[in-house]
Coordinates of C-alpha atoms in Angstrom, one line a residue:
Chain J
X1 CA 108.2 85.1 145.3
X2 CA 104.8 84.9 144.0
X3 CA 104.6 88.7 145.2
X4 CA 107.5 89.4 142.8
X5 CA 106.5 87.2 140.0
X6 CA 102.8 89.3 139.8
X7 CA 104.9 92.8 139.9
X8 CA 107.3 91.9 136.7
X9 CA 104.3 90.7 134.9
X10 CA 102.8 93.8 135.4
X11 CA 105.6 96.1 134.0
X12 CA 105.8 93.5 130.6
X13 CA 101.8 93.6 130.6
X14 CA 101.6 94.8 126.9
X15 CA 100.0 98.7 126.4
X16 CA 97.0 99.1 124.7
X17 CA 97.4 99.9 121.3
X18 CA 95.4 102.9 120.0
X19 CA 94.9 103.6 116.6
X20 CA 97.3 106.6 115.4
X21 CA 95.4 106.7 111.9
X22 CA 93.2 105.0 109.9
X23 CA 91.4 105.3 106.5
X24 CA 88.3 103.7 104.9
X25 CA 88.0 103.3 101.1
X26 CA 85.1 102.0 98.9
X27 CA 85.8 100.8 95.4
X28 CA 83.4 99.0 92.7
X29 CA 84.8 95.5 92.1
X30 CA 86.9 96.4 88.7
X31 CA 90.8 94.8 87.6
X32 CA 91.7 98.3 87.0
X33 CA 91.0 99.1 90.9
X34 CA 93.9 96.2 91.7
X35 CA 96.6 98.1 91.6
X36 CA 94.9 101.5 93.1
X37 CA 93.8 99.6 96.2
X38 CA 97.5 98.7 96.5
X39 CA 98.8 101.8 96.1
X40 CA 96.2 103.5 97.8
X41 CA 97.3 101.1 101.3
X42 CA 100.9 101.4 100.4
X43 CA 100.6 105.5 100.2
X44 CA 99.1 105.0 104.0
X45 CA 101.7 102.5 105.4
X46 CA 104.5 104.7 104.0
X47 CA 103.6 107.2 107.0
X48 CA 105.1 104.2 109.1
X49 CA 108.4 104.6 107.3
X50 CA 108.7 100.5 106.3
X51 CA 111.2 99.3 104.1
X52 CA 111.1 98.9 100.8
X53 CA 110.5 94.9 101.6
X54 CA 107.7 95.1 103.7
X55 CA 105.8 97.9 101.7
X56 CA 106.6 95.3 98.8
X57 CA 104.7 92.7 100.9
X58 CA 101.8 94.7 101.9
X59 CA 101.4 95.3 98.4
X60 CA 101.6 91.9 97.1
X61 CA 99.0 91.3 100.0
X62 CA 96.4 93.9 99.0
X63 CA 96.1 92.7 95.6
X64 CA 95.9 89.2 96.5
X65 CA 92.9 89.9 98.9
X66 CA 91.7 92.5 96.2
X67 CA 92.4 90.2 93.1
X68 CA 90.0 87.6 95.2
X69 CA 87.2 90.2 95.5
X70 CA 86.9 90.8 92.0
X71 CA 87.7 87.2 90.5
X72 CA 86.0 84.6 92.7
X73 CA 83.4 86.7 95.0
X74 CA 80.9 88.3 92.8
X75 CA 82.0 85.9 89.8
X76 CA 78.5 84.8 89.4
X77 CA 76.7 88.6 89.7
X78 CA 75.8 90.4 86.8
X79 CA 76.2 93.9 88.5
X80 CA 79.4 95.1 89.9
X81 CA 79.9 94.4 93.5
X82 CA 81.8 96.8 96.1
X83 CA 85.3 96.7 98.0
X84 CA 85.6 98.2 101.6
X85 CA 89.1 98.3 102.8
X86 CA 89.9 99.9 105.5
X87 CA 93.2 99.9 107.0
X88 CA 95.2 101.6 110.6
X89 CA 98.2 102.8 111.3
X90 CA 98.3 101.0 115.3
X91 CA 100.4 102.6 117.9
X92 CA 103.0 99.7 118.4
X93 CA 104.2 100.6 114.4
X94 CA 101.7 97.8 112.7
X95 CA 99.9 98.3 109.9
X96 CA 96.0 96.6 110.3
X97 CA 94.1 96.0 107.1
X98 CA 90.5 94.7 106.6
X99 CA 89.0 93.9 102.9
X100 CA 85.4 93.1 102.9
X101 CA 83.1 92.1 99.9
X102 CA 79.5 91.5 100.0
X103 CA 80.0 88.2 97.4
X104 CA 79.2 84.8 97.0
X105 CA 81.5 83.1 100.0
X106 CA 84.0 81.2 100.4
X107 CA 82.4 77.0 101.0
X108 CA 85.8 75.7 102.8
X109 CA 88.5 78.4 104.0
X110 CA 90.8 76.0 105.0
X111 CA 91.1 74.2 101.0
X112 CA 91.0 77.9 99.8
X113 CA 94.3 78.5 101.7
X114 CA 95.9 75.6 99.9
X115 CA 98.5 76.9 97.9
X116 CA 98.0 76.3 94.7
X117 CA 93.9 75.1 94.9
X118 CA 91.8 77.2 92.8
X119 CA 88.4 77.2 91.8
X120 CA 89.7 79.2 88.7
X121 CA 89.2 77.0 85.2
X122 CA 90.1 79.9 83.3
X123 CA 92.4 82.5 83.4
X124 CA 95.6 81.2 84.7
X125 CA 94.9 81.4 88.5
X126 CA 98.2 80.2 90.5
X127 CA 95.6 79.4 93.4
X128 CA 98.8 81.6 95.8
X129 CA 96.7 84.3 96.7
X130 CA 96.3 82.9 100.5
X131 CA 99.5 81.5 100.6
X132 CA 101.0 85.1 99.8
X133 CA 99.0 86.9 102.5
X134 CA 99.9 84.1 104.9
X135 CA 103.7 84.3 103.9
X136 CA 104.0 88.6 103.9
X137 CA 102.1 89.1 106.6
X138 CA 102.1 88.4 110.4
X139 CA 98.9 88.0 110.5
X140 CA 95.9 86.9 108.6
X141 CA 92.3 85.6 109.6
X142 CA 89.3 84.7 107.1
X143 CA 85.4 85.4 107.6
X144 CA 83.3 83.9 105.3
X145 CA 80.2 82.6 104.7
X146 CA 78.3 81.4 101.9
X147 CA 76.1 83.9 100.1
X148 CA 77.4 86.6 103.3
X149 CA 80.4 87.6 101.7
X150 CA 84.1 87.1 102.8
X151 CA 86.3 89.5 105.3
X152 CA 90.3 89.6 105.4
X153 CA 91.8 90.9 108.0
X154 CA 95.3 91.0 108.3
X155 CA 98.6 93.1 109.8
X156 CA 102.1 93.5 109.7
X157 CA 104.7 95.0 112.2
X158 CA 106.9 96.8 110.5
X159 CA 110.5 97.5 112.2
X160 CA 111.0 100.4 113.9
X161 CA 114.7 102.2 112.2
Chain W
X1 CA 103.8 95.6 77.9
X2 CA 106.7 93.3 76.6
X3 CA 109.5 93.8 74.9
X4 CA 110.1 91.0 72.5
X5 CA 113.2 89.5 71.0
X6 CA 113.0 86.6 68.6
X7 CA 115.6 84.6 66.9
X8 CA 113.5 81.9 65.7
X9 CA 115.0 79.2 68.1
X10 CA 114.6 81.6 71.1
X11 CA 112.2 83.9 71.9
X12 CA 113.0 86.4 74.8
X13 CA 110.1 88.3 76.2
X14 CA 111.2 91.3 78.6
X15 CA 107.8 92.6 80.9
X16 CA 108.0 95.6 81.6
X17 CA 106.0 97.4 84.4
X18 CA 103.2 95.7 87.2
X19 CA 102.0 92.5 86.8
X20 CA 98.8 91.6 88.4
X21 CA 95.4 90.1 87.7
X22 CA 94.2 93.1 85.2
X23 CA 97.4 93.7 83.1
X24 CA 98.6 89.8 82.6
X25 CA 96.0 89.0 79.9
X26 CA 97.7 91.3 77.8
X27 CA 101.5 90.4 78.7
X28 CA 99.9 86.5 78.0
X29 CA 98.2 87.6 74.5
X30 CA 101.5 89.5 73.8
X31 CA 103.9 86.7 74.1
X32 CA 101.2 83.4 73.2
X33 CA 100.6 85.3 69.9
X34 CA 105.0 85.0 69.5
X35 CA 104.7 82.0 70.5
X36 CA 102.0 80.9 68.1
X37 CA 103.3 82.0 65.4
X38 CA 107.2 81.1 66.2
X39 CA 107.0 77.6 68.3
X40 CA 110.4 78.3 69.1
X41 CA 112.6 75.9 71.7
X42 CA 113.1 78.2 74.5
X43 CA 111.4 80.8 75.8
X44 CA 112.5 83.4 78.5
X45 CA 110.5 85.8 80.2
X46 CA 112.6 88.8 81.6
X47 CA 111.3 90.0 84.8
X48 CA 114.3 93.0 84.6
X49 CA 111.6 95.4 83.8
X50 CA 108.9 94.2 86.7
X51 CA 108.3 96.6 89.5
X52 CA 105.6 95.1 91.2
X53 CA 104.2 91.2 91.0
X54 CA 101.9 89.2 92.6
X55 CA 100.9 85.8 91.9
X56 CA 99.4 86.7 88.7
X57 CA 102.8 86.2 87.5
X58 CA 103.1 82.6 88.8
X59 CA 99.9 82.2 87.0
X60 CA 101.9 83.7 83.5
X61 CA 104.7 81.7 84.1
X62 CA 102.8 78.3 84.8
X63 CA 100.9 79.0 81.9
X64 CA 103.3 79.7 79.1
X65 CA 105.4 76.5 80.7
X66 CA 101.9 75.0 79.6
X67 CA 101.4 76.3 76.1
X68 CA 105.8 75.9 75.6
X69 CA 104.6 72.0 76.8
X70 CA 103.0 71.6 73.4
X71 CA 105.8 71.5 71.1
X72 CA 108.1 70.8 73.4
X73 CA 109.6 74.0 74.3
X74 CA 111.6 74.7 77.7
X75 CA 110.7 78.0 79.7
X76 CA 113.3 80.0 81.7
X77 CA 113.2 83.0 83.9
X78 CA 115.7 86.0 84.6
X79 CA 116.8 89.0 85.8
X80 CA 114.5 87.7 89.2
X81 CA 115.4 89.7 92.0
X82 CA 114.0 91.6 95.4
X83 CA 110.4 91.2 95.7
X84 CA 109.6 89.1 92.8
X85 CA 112.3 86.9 94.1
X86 CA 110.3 86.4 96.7
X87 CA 107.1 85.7 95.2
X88 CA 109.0 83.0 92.7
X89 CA 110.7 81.6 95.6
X90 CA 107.5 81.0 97.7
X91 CA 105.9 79.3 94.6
X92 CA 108.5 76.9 94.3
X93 CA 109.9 78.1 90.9
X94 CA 113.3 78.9 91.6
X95 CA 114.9 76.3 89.4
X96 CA 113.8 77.6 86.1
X97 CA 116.1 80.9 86.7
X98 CA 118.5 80.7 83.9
X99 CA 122.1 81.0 85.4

């Protein structure tokens, strides 16, 4: 029995995923890059053949993680900080994406990811930027530290058609 | 960029294109300068037009509900479908789509 039992878990043992394409982009920390870093991923993911929904969500994700770059992590800097996204096409059809800045930190993750807490005084800040990546995507982890900089990483299955 | 009708009484604001962090403070100074000048007792904001959102446009919405707040004006929303649906939805602001 415990013979058999070994032998099935061994043909259900996930393969390891390999990484069928990837890309790495660098972008200064402007508004006007928020909807090119979307498109930019989007334009990637499309190679996957999603549906219009989920390359909606990985859009909405992208500039959520982007929009937090540019409006909370080098808020205090006087020069213009830098984006790295870099994002993989995996071989079990999901879509990996990492968004790194070099910024100020975040001081508690867990209130960040609050919907609707922001730090934001001004400019009308919904404080739903976690809350979206959380909802679109599968799934989402947050690295951060103060003064080291903050690191998304996130992913999404999309359905195979 | 938003399209704007006015009848005095109601002012109906129809966005057109993306809305995200870097083009709402225009679509906000757009409609807040109608709104200034017109105080007017309901205001819609037309999503018909909007191909991509993110929560930028929570933040427009929540915010004209704010400045509507201080003479009394009431804020609906229309024309929400698909993926800003979604976004309205998950923010807990489906009850001001006019029906």
């Amino acid at each position: 029995m415990a013979h058999l039992c070994r032998k099935d878990m061994g043909k259900n043992m996930k393969e390891k995923l390999t990484v069928k394409n990837h890309f790495r982009l660098v972008i200064p920390a402007r508004s006007q890059n928020e909807a090119f870093a979307r498109t930019a991923v989007s334009a990637f993911a499309s190679q996957v053949d999603p549906t219009v929904e989920e390359i909606n969500d990985i859009k909405a994700a992208v500039s959520e993680a982007v929009t937090n770059c540019i409006v909370h992590a080098y808020s205090n800097d006087d020069a213009i900080g830098t984006i790295e996204i870099v994002s993989r096409i995996m071989s079990d059809n999901s879509v990996y994406i990492r968004i790194k800045d070099k910024g100020c930190g975040i001081a508690d993750i867990k209130q960040a990811k609050t919907p609707l807490f922001t730090t934001c005084a001004e400019g009308e800040r919904a404080g739903l930027g976690f809350a979206v990546m959380e909802s679109f995507m599968d799934k989402l982890t947050v690295h951060s530290g103060i003064g080291r900089g903050t690191t998304i990483t996130m992913s999404k299955r999309l359905t195979e058609r | 960029m938003v399209e704007i009708v006015n009848t005095g009484e109601r002012v109906t604001a129809g966005i057109q294109g993306d809305i995200d962090h870097h083009t709402a403070s225009g679509i906000r100074a757009e409609i807040d300068a109608v709104l200034e000048n017109s105080t007017p007792r309901i205001l819609i904001l037309d999503f018909g037009g909007v191909k991509f959102m993110d929560s930028s446009g929570i933040g427009l919405i929540l915010g004209r509900m704010r400045v509507l707040q201080g003479f009394g004006g009431r804020l609906f929303i229309k024309n929400v479908t698909g993926h800003v649906e979604k976004i309205v939805k998950l923010a807990g602001l489906s009850g001001l789509v006019l029906k």
